[in-house]
mmCIF file of C-alpha atoms in Angstrom:
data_model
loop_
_atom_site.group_PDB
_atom_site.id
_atom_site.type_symbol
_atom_site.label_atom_id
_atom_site.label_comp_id
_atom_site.label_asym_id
_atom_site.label_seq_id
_atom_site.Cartn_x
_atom_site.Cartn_y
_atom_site.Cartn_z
ATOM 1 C CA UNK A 1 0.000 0.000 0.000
ATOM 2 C CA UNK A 2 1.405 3.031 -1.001
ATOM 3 C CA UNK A 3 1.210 6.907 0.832
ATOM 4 C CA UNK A 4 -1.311 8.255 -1.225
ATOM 5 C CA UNK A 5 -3.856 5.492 -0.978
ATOM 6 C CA UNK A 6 -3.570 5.460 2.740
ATOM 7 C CA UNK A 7 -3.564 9.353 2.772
ATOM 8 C CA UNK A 8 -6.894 9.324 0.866
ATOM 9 C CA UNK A 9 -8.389 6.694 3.299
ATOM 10 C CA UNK A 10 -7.801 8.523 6.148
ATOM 11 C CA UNK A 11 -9.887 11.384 4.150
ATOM 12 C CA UNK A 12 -12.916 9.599 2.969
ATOM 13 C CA UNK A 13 -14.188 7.961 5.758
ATOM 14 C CA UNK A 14 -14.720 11.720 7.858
ATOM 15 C CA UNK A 15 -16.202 13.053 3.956
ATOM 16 C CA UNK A 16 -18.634 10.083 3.652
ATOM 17 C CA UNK A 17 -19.845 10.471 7.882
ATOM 18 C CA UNK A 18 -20.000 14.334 7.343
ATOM 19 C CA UNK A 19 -22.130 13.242 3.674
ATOM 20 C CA UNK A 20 -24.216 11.140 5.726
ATOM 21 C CA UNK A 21 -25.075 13.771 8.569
ATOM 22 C CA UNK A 22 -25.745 16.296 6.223
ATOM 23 C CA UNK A 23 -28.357 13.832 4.461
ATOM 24 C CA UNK A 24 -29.850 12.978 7.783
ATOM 25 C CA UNK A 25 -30.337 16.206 8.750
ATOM 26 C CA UNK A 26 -31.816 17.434 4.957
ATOM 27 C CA UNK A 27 -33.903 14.794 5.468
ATOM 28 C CA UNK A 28 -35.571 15.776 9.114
ATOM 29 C CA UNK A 29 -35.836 19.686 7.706
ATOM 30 C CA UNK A 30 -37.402 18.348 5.098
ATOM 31 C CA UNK A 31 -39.907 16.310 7.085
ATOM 32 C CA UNK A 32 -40.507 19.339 9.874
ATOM 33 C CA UNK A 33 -41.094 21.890 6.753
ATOM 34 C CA UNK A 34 -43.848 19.132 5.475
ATOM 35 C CA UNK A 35 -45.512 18.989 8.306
ATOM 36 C CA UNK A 36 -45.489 22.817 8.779
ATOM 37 C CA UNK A 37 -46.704 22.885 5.267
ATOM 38 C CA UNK A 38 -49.673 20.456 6.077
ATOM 39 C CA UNK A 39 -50.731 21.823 9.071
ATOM 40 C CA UNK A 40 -51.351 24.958 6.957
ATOM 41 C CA UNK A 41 -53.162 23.596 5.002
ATOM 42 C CA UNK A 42 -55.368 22.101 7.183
ATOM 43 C CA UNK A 43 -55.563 25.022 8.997
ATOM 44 C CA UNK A 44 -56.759 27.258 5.531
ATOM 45 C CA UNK A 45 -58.948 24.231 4.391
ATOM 46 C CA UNK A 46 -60.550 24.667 7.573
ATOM 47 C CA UNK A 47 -61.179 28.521 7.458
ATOM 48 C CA UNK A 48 -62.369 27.661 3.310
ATOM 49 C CA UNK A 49 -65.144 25.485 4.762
ATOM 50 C CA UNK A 50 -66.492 28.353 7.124
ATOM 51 C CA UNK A 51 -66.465 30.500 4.657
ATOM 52 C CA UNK A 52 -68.011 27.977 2.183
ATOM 53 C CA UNK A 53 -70.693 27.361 4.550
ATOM 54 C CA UNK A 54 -71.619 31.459 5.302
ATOM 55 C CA UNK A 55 -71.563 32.009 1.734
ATOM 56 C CA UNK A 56 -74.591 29.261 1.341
ATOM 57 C CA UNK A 57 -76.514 30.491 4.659
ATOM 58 C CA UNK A 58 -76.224 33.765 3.481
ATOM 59 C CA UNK A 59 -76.994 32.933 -0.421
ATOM 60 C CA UNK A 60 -80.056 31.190 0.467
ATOM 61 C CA UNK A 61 -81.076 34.254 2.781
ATOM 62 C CA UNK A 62 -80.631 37.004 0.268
ATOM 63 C CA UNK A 63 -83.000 34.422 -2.617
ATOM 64 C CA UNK A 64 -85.491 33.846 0.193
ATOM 65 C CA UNK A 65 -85.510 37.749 0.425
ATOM 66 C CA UNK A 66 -85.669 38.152 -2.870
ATOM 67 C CA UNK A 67 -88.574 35.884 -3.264
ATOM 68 C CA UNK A 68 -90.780 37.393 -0.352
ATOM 69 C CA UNK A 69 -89.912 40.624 -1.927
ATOM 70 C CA UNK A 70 -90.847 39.676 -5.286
ATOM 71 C CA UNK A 71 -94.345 38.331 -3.519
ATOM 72 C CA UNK A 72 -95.225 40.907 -1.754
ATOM 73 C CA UNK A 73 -94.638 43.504 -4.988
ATOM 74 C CA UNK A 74 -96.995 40.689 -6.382
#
């Protein structure tokens, strides 16, 4: 075994663990900014609904005004 073989083994081994911590922690960011991501979405899927909801209440009020207007003009 010559010098420059051993010199790069001695070099690879700390590249590859400091390769494989960076991955690890990529990966968990990655993970935490998912679930940030999710919850929201959740979270404006949620408020949509409400919204959703008041917009039919108050769509059926304003036609059921319109129609008891319309009858008494009748």
């Amino acid at each position: 075994m010559n010098c420059e073989t051993h010199e790069r083994k001695q070099w690879v081994e700390p590249v590859a663990a400091i390769l494989m911590a960076l991955a690890t922690l990529s990966t968990a960011w990655c993970s935490f900014e998912s679930a940030a991501w999710t919850r929201q979405s959740n979270r404006l899927m949620n408020e949509f609904n409400a919204l959703e909801r008041k917009s039919g209440l108050l769509t059926m009020q304003g036609t059921q005004q319109a129609s008891i207007h319309a009858t008494m003009f009748m």
